[in-house]
Structures are given as structure tokens and as C-alpha cells.
mmCIF file with all atom_site columns, C-alpha atoms and ligand atoms in Angstrom:
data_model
loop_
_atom_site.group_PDB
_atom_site.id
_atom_site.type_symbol
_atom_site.label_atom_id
_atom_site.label_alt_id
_atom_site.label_comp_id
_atom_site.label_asym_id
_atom_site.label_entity_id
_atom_site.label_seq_id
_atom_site.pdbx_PDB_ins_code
_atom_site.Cartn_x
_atom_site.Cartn_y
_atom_site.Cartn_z
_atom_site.occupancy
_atom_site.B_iso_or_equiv
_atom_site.pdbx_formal_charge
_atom_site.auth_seq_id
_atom_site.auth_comp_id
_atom_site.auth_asym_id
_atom_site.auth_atom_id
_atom_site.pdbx_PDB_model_num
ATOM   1   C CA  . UNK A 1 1   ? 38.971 57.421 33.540 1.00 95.00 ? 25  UNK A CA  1
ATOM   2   C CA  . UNK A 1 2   ? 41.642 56.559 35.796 1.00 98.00 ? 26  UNK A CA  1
ATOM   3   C CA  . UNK A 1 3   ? 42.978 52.884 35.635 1.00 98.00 ? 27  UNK A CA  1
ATOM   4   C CA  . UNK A 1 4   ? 45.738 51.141 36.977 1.00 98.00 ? 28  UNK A CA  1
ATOM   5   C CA  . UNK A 1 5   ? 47.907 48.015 36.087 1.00 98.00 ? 29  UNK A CA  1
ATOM   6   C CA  . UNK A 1 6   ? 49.195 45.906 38.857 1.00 98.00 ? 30  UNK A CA  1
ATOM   7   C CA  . UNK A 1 7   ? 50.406 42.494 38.844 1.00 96.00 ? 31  UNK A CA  1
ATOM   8   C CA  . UNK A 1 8   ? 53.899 40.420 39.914 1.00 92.00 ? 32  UNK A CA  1
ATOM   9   C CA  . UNK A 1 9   ? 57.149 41.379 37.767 1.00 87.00 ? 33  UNK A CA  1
ATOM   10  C CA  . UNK A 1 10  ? 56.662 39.637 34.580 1.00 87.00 ? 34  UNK A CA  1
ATOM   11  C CA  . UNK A 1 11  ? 53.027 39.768 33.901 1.00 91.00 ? 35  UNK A CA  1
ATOM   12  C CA  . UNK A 1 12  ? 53.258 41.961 30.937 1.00 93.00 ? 36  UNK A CA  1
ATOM   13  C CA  . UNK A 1 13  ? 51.804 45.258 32.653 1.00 95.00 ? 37  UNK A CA  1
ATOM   14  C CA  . UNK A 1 14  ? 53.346 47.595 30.850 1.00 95.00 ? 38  UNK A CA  1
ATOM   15  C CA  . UNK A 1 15  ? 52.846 45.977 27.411 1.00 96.00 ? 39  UNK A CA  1
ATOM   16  C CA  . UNK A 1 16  ? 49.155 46.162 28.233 1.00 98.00 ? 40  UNK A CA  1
ATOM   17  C CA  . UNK A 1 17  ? 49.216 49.626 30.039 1.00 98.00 ? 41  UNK A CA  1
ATOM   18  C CA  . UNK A 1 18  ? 50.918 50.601 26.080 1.00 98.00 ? 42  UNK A CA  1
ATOM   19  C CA  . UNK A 1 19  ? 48.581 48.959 24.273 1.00 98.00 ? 43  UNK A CA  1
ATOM   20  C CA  . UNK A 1 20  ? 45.411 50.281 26.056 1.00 98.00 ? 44  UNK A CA  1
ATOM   21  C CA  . UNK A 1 21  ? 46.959 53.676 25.942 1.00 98.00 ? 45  UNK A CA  1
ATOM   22  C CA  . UNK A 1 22  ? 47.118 53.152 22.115 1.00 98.00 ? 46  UNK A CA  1
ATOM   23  C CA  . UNK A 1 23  ? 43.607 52.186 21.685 1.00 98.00 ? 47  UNK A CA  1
ATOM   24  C CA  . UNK A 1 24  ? 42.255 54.857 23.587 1.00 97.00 ? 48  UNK A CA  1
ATOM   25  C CA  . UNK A 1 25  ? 44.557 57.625 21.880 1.00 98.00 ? 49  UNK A CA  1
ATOM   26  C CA  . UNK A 1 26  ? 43.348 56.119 18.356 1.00 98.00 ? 50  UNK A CA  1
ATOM   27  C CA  . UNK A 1 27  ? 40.020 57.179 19.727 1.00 96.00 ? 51  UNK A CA  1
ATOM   28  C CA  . UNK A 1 28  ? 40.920 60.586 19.615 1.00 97.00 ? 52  UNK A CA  1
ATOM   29  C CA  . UNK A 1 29  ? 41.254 60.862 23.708 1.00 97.00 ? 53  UNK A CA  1
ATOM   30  C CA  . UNK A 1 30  ? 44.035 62.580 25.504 1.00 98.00 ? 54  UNK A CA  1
ATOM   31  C CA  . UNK A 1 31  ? 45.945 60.050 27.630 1.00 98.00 ? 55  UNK A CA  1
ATOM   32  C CA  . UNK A 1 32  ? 48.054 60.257 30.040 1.00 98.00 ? 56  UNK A CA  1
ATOM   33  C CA  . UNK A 1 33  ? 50.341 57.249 30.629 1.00 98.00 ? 57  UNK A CA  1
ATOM   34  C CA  . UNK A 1 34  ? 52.790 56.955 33.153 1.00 98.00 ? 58  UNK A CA  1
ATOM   35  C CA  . UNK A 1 35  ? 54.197 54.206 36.184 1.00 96.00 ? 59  UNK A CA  1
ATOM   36  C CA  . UNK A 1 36  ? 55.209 53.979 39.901 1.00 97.00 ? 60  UNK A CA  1
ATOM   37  C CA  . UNK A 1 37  ? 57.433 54.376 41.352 1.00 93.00 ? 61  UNK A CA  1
ATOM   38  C CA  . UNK A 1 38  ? 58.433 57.379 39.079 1.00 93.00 ? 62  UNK A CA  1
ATOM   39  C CA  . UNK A 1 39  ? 56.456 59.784 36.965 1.00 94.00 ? 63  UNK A CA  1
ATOM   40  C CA  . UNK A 1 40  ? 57.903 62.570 38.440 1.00 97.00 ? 64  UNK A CA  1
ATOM   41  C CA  . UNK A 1 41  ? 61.233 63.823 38.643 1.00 97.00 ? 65  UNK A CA  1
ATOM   42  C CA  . UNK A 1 42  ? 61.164 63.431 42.394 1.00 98.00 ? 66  UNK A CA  1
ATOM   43  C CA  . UNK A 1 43  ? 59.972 60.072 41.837 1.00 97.00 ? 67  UNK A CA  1
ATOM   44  C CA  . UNK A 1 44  ? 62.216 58.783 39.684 1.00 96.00 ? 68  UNK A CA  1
ATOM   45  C CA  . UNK A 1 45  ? 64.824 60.148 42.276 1.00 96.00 ? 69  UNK A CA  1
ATOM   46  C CA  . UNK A 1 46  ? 63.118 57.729 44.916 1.00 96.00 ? 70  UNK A CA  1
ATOM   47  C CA  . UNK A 1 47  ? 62.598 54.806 41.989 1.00 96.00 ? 71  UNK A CA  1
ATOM   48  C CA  . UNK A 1 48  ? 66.729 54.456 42.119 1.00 95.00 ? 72  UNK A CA  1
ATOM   49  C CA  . UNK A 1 49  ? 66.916 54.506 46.423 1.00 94.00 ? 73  UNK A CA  1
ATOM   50  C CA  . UNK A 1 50  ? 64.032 51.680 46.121 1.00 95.00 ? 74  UNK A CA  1
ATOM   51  C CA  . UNK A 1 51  ? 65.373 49.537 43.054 1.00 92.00 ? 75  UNK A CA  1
ATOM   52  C CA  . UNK A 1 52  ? 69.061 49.725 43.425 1.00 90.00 ? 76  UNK A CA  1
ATOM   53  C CA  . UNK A 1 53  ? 69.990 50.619 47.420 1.00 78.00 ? 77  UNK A CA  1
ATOM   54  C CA  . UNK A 1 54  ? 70.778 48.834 50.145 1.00 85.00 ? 78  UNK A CA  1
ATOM   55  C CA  . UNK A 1 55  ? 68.299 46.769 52.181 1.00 89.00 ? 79  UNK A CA  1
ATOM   56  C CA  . UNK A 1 56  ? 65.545 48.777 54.061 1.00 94.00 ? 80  UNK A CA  1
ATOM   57  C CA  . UNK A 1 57  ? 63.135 48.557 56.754 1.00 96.00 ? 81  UNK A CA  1
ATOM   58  C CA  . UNK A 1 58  ? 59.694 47.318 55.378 1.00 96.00 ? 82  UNK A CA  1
ATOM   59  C CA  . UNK A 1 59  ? 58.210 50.862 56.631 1.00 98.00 ? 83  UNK A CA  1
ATOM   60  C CA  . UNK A 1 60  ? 61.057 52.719 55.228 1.00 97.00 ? 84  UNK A CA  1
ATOM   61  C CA  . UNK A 1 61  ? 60.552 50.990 51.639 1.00 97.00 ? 85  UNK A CA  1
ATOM   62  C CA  . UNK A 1 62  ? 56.211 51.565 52.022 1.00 98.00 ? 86  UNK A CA  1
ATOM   63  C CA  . UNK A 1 63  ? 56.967 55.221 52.925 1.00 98.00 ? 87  UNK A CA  1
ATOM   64  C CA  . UNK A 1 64  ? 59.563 55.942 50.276 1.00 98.00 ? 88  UNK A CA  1
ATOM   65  C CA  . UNK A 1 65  ? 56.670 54.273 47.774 1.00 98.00 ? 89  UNK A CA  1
ATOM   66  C CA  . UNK A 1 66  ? 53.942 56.679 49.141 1.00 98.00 ? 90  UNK A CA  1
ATOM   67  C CA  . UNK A 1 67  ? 56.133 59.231 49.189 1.00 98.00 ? 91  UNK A CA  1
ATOM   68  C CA  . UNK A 1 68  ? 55.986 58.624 45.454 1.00 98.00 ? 92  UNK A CA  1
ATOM   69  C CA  . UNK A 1 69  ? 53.063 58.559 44.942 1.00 98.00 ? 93  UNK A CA  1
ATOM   70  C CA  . UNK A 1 70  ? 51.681 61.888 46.758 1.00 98.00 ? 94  UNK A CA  1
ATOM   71  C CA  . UNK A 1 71  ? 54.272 63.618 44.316 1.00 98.00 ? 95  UNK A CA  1
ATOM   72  C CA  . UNK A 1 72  ? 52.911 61.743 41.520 1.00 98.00 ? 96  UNK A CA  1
ATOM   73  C CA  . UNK A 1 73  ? 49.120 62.079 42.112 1.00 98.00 ? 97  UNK A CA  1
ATOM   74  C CA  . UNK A 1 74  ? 49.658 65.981 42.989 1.00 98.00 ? 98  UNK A CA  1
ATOM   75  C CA  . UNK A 1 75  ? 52.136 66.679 39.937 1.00 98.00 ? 99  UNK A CA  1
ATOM   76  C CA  . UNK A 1 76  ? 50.798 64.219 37.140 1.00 98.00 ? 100 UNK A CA  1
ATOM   77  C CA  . UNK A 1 77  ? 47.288 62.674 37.781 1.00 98.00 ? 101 UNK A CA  1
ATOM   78  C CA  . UNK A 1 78  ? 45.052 64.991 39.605 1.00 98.00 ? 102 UNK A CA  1
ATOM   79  C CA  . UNK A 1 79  ? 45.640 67.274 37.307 1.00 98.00 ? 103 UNK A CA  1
ATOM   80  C CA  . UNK A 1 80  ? 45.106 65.364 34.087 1.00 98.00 ? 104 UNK A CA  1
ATOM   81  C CA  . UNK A 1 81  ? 41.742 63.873 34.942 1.00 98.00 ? 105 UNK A CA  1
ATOM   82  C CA  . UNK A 1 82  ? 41.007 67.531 36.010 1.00 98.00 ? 106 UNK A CA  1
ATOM   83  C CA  . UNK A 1 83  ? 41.756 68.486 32.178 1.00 98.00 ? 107 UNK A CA  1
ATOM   84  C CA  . UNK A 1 84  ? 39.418 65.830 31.538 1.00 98.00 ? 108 UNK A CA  1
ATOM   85  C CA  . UNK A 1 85  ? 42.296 63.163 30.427 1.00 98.00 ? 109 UNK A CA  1
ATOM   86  C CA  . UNK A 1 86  ? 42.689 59.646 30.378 1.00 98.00 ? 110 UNK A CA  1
ATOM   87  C CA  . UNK A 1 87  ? 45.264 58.406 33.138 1.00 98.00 ? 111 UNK A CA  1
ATOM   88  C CA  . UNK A 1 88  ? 46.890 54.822 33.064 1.00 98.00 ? 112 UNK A CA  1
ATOM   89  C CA  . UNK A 1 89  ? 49.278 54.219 35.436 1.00 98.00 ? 113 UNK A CA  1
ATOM   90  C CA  . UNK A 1 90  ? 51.829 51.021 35.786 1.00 98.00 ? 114 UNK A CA  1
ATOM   91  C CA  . UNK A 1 91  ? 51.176 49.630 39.173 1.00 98.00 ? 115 UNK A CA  1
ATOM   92  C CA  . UNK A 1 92  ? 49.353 52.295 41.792 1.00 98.00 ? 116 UNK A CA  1
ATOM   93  C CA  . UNK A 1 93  ? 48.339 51.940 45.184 1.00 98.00 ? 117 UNK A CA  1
ATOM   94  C CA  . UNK A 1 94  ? 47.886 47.703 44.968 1.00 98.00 ? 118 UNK A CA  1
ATOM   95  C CA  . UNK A 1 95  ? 51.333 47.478 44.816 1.00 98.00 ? 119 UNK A CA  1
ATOM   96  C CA  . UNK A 1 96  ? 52.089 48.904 47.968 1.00 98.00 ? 120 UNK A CA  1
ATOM   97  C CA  . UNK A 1 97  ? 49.111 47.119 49.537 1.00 98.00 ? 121 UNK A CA  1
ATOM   98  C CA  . UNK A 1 98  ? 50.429 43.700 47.997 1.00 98.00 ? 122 UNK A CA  1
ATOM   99  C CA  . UNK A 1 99  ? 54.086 43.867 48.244 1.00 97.00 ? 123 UNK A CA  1
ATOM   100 C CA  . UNK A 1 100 ? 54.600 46.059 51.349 1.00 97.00 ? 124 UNK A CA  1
ATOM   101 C CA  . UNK A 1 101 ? 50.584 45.140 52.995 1.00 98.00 ? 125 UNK A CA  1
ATOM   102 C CA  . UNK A 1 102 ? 50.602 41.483 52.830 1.00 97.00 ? 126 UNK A CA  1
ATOM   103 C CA  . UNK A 1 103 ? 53.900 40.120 51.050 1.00 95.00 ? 127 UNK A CA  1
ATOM   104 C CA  . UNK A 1 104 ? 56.190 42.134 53.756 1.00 95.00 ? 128 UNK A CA  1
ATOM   105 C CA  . UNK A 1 105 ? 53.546 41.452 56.337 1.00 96.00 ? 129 UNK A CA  1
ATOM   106 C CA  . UNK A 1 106 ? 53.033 45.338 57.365 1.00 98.00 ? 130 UNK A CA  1
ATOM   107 C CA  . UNK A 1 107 ? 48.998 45.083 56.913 1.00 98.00 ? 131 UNK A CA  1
ATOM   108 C CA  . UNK A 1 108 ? 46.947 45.855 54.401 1.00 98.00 ? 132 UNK A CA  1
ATOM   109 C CA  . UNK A 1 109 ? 44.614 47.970 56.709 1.00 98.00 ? 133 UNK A CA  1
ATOM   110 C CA  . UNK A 1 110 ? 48.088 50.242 57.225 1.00 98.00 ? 134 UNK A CA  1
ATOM   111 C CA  . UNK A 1 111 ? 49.291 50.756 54.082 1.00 98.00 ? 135 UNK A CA  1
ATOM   112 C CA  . UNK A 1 112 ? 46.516 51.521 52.667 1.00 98.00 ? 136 UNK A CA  1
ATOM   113 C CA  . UNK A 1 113 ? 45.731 54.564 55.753 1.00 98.00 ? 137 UNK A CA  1
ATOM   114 C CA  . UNK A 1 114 ? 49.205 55.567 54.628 1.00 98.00 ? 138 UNK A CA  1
ATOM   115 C CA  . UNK A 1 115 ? 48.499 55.677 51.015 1.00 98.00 ? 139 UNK A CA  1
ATOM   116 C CA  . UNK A 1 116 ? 44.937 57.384 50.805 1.00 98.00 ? 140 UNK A CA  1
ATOM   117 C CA  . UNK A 1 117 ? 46.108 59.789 52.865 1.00 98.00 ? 141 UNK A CA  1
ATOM   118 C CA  . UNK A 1 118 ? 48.998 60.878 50.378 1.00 98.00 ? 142 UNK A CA  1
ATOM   119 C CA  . UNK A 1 119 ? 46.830 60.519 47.798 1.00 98.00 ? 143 UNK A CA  1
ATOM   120 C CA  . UNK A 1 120 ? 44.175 62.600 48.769 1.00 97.00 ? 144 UNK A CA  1
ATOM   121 C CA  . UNK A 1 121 ? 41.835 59.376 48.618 1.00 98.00 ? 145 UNK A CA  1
ATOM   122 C CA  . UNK A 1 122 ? 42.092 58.776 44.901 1.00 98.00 ? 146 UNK A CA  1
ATOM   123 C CA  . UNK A 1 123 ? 41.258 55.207 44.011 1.00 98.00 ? 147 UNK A CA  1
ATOM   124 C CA  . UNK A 1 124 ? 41.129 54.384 40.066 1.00 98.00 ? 148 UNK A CA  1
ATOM   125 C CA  . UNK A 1 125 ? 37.989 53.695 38.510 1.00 98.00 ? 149 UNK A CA  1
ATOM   126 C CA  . UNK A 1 126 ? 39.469 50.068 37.663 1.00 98.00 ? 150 UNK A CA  1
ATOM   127 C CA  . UNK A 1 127 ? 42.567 48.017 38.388 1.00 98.00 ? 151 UNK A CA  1
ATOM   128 C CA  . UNK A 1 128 ? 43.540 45.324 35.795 1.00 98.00 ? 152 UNK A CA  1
ATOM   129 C CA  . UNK A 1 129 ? 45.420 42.525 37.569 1.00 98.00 ? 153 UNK A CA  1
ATOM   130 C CA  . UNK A 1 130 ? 47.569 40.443 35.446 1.00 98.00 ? 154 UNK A CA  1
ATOM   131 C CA  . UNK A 1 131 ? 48.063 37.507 36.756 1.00 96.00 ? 155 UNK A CA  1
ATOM   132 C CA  . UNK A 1 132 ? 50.680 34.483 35.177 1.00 91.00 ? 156 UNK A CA  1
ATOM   133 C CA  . UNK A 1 133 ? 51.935 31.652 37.024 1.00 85.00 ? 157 UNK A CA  1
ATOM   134 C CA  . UNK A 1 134 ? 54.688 32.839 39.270 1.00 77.00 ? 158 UNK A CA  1
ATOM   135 C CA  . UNK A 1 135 ? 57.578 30.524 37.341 1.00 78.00 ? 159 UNK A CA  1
ATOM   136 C CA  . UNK A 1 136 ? 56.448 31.781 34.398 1.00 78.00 ? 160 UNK A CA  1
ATOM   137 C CA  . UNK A 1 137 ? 56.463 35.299 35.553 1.00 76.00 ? 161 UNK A CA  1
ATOM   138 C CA  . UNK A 1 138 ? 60.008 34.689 37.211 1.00 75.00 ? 162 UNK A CA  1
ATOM   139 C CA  . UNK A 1 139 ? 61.654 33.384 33.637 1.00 77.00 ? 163 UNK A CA  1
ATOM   140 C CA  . UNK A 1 140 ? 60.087 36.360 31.949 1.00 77.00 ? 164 UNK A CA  1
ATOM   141 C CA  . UNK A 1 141 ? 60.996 39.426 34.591 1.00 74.00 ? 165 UNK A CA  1
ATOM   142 C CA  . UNK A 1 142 ? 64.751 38.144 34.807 1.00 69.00 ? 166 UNK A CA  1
ATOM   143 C CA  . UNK A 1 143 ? 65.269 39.178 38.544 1.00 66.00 ? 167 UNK A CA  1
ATOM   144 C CA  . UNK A 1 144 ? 66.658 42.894 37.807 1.00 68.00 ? 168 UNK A CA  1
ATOM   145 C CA  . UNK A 1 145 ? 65.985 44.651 40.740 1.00 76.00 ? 169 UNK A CA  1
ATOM   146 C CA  . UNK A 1 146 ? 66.280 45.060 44.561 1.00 76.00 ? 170 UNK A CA  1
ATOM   147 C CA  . UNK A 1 147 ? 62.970 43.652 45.248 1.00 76.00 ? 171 UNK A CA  1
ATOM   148 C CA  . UNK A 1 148 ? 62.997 41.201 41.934 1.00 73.00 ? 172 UNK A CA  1
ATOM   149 C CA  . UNK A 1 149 ? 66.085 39.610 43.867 1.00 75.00 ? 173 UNK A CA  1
ATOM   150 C CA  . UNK A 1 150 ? 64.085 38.756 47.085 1.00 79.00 ? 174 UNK A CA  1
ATOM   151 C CA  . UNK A 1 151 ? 63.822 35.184 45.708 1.00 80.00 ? 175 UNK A CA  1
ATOM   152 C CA  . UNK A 1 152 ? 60.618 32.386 44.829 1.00 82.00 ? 176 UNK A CA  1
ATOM   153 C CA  . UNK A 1 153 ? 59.160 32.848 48.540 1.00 87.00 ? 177 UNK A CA  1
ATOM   154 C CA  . UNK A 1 154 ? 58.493 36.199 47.771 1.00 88.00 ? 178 UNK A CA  1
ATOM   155 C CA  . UNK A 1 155 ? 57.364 35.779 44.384 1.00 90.00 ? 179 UNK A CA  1
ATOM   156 C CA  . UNK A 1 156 ? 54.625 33.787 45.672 1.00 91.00 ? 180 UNK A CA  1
ATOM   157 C CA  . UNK A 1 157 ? 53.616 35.495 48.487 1.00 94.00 ? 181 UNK A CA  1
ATOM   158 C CA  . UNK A 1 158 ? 53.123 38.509 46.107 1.00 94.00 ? 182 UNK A CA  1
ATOM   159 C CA  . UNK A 1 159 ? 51.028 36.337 43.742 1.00 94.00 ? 183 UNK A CA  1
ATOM   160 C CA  . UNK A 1 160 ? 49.197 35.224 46.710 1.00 96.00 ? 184 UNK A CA  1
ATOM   161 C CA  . UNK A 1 161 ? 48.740 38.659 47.821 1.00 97.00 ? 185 UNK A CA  1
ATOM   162 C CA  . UNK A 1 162 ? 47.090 39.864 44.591 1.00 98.00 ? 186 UNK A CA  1
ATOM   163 C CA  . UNK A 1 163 ? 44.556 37.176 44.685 1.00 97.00 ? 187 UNK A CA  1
ATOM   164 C CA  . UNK A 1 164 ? 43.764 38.376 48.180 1.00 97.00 ? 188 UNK A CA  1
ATOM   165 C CA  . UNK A 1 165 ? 43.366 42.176 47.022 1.00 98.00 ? 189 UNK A CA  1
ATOM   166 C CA  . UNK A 1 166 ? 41.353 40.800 43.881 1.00 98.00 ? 190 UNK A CA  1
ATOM   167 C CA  . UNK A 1 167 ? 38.940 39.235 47.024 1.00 98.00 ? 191 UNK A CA  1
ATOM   168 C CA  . UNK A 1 168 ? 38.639 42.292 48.499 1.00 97.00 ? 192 UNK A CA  1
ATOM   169 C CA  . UNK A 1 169 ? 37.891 44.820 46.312 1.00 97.00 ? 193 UNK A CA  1
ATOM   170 C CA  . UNK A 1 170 ? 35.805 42.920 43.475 1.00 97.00 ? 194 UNK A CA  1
ATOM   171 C CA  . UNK A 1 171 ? 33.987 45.927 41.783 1.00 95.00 ? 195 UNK A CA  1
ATOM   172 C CA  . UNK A 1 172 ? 37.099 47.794 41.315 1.00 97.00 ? 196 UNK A CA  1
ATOM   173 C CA  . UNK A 1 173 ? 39.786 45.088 40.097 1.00 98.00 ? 197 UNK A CA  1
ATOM   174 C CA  . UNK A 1 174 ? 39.861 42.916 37.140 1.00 98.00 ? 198 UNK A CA  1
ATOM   175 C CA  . UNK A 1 175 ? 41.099 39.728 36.982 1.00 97.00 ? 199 UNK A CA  1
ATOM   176 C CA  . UNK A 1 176 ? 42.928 38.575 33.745 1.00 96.00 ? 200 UNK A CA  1
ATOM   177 C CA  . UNK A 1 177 ? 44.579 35.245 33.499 1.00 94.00 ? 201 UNK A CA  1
ATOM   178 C CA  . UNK A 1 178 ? 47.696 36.782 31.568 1.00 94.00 ? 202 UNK A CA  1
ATOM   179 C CA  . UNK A 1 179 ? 49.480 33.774 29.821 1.00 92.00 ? 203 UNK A CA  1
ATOM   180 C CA  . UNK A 1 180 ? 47.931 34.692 26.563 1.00 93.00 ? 204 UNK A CA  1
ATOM   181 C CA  . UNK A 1 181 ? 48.954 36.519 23.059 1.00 95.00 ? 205 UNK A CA  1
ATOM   182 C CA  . UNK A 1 182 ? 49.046 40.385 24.039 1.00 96.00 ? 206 UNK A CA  1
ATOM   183 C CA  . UNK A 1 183 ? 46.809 41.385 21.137 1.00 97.00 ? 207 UNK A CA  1
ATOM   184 C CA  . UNK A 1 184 ? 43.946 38.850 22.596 1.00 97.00 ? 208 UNK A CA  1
ATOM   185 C CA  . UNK A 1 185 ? 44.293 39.976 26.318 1.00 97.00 ? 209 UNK A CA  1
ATOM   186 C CA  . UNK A 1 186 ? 44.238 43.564 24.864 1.00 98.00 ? 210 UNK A CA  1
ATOM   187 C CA  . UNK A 1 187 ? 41.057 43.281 23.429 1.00 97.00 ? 211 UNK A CA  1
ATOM   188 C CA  . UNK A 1 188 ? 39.865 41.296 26.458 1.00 97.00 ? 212 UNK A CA  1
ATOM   189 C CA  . UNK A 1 189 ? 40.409 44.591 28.809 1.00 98.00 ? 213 UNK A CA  1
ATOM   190 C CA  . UNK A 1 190 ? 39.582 46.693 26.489 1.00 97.00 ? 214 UNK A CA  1
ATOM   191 C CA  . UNK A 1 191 ? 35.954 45.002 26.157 1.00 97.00 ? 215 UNK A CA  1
ATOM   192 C CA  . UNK A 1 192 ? 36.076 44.305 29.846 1.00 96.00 ? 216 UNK A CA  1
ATOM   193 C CA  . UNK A 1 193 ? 36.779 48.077 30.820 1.00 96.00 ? 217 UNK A CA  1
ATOM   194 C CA  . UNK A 1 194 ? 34.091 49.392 28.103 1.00 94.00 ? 218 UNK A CA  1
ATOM   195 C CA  . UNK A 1 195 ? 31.474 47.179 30.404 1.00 92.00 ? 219 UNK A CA  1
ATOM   196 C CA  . UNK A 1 196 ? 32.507 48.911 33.297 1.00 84.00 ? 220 UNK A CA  1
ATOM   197 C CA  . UNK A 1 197 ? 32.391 52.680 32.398 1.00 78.00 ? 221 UNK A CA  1
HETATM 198 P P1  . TYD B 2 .   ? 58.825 48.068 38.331 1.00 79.70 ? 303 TYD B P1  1
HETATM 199 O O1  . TYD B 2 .   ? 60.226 48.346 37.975 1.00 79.70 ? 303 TYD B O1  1
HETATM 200 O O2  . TYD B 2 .   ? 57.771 48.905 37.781 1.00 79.70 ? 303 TYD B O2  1
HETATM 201 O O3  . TYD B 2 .   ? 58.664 46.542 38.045 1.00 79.70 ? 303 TYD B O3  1
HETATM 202 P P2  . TYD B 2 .   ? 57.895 45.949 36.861 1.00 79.70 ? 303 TYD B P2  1
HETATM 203 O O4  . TYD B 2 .   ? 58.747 46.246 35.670 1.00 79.70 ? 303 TYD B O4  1
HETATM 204 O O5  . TYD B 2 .   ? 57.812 44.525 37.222 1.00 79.70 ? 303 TYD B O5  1
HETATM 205 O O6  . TYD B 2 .   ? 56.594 46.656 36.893 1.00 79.70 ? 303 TYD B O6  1
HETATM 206 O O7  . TYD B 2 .   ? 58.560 48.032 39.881 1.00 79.70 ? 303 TYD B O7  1
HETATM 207 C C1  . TYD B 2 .   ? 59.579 47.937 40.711 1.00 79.70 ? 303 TYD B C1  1
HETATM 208 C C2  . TYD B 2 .   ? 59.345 47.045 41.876 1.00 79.70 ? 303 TYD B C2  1
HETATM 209 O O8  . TYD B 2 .   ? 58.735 47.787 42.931 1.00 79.70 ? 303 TYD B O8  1
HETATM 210 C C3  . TYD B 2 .   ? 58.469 45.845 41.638 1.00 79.70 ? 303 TYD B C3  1
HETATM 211 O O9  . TYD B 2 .   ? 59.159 44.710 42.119 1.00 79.70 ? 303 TYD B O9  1
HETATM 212 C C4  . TYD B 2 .   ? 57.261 46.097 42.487 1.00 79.70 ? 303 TYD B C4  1
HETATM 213 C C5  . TYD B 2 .   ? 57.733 47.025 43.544 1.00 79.70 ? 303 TYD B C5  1
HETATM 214 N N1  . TYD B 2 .   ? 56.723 47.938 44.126 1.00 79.70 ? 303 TYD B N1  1
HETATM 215 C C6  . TYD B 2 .   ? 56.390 47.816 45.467 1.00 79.70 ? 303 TYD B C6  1
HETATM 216 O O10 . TYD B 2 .   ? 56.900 46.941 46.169 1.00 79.70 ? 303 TYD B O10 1
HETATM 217 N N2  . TYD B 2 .   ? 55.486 48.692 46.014 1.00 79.70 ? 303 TYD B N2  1
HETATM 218 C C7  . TYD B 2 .   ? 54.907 49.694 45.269 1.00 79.70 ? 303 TYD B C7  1
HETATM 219 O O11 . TYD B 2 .   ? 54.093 50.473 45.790 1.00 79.70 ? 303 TYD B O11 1
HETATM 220 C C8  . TYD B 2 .   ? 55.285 49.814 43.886 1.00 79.70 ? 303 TYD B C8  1
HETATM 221 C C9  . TYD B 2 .   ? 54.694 50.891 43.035 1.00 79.70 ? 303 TYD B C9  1
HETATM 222 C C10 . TYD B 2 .   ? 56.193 48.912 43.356 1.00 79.70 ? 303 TYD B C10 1
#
């Protein structure tokens, strides 16, 4: 199974991404966790230009994200699931659609052309969306990063933008109201996923 984790900065994503990868490994399965933008060396090359450069166009920043991703999903993913692996990835193709699509207004309908085409078309079999109340999600994420600076107008348009996503594709994303003990939304997704597959 391939599954992704997407929500705003601060939802606790990559808590749960940990703790689902722990569950399924205690089940004797080979998993594969890893995040975006990174999991490669390449990508982790392109994580610091996004994160910690200098202001970009919004198609510079959604091609430098795809970019990515193509090395990621042709170096890491593809061929895990080919072995037969478990893949969990911290934020995936969403990201880009909500951040870049809809929060930077470039279009959903563009960035995602963009991204299935460096992908090769791969979709996960499920995307768990955290989602917390932006202030909330603000206090928690403490504002680190390039795009974690871009302020509360942002923050909500990306909150916003998730909702829409969650709208538009409703087999394939989950929605989980995140403002709860890890350990109980763990076992939420984890019963929530097992209905799925
Ligand atoms: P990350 O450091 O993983 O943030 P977090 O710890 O909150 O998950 O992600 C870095 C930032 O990059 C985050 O603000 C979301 C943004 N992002 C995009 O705008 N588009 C994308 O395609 C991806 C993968 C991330």
C-alpha cells in the first residue's frame, strides 16, 4: 500500500506517518517511510533551495517540488511497492496541489498535469489529511521555514485548500479532525485504512 500524509504545518503528520509505520512494521511488513520534499539525496538538495532561499516565483517553487518528487518516486517508491513494500510518505502530491494549486493560486488542474506527469501517474491508495484549527496548528509548527513564514493569510488559505482537495477526491483522502491524543488518532487511521484495503 502506498499512503500519504498531508495536512498544514503543525498537524502532527509526521508523528502519525511514525506511528503507522510502527504498527505496520510490528506486523511483520517491510515499510518504507520517507517525506517530501526530500527522500533522496537530490531532494534533500532541493528541500534547502525551497525551505531556506530567497523568494521564488510560484512556478519556480511548484517545479522545484515536482522536480522532487519525480526523483523521489523513481529512486525510492516505485521501486519499493515493486518489492512488494509498504510506502508512507510525509506530504505527496496534495501538497503541491494545496499550497502551490489553490493557496498560491496557480490551479489545481495545473499542478496536478505537472505532477502526474513526473510521477509517472502514481496516486496513493489513501491520503490521511490531518486537519487542526489553523491557530492551533500555527502555535504548534513555530513558523521555521520559508513558506511557514508566509504569515496567518496563508495559513488559512492552505487549510482552506485541503478541505477543497478533501471535496474533490473523497474515495482517496481521509479526513481526521487532528486535535486529539496521538495514540487515539493512531488507532483511528489505522482502523480507518484497514476498511479501505
Ligand atoms: P515540511 O518541512 O515537511 O513541513 P512540515 O514539517 O510541516 O511537514 O514541509 C515544508 C514546507 O513545504 C511546508 O510548509 C509545506 C511545503 N510544501 C509545498 O508547498 N508543496 C509541496 O509539494 C510540498 C511537498 C511541501
Amino acid at each position: 500500500m502506498f499512503v500519504t500524509f498531508e495536512g498544514p504545518d503543525g498537524s502532527g503528520k509526521s508523528t502519525q506517518a511514525e506511528l503507522l509505520r510502527a504498527a505496520l512494521a510490528a506486523e511483520g511488513r517491510e515499510v518504507v517511510l520517507t517525506r517530501e520534499p526530500g527522500g533522496t539525496a537530490l531532494g534533500e538538495r532541493i528541500r534547502e533551495l525551497l525551505l531556506e532561499g530567497d523568494p521564488m516565483s510560484p512556478w519556480a517553487e511548484a517545479a522545484l517540488f515536482a522536480a522532487s518528487r519525480a526523483q523521489h518516486v523513481e529512486q525510492v517508491i516505485l521501486p519499493a511497492l515493486e518489492r512488494g513494500a509498504d510506502v508512507i510518505c510525509d506530504r505527496y502530491l496534495d501538497s503541491s496541489l494545496a499550497y502551490q494549486g489553490i493557496a498560491r493560486g496557480l490551479g489545481v488542474e495545473a499542478v496536478l498535469e505537472l505532477n502526474l506527469r513526473a510521477t509517472h501517474g502514481l496516486l496513493p491508495d489513501a491520503t490521511v489529511l490531518l486537519l487542526v484549527d489553523p491557530a492551533v496548528a500555527a502555535a504548534r509548527s513555530g513558523a521555521t521555514d520559508r513558506l511557514e513564514r508566509e504569515g496567518d493569510g496563508f495559513r488559512s488559505r492552505v487549510d482552506a485548500a485541503y478541505r477543497e482537495l478533501a471535496t474533490r477526491f473523497p474515495e482517496r483522502i481521509l479526513v481526521v479532525e487532528a486535535d486529539r491524543p496521538p495514540d487515539e488518532l493512531a488507532r483511528e487511521i489505522r482502523e480507518r485504512l484497514r476498511e479501505r484495503s
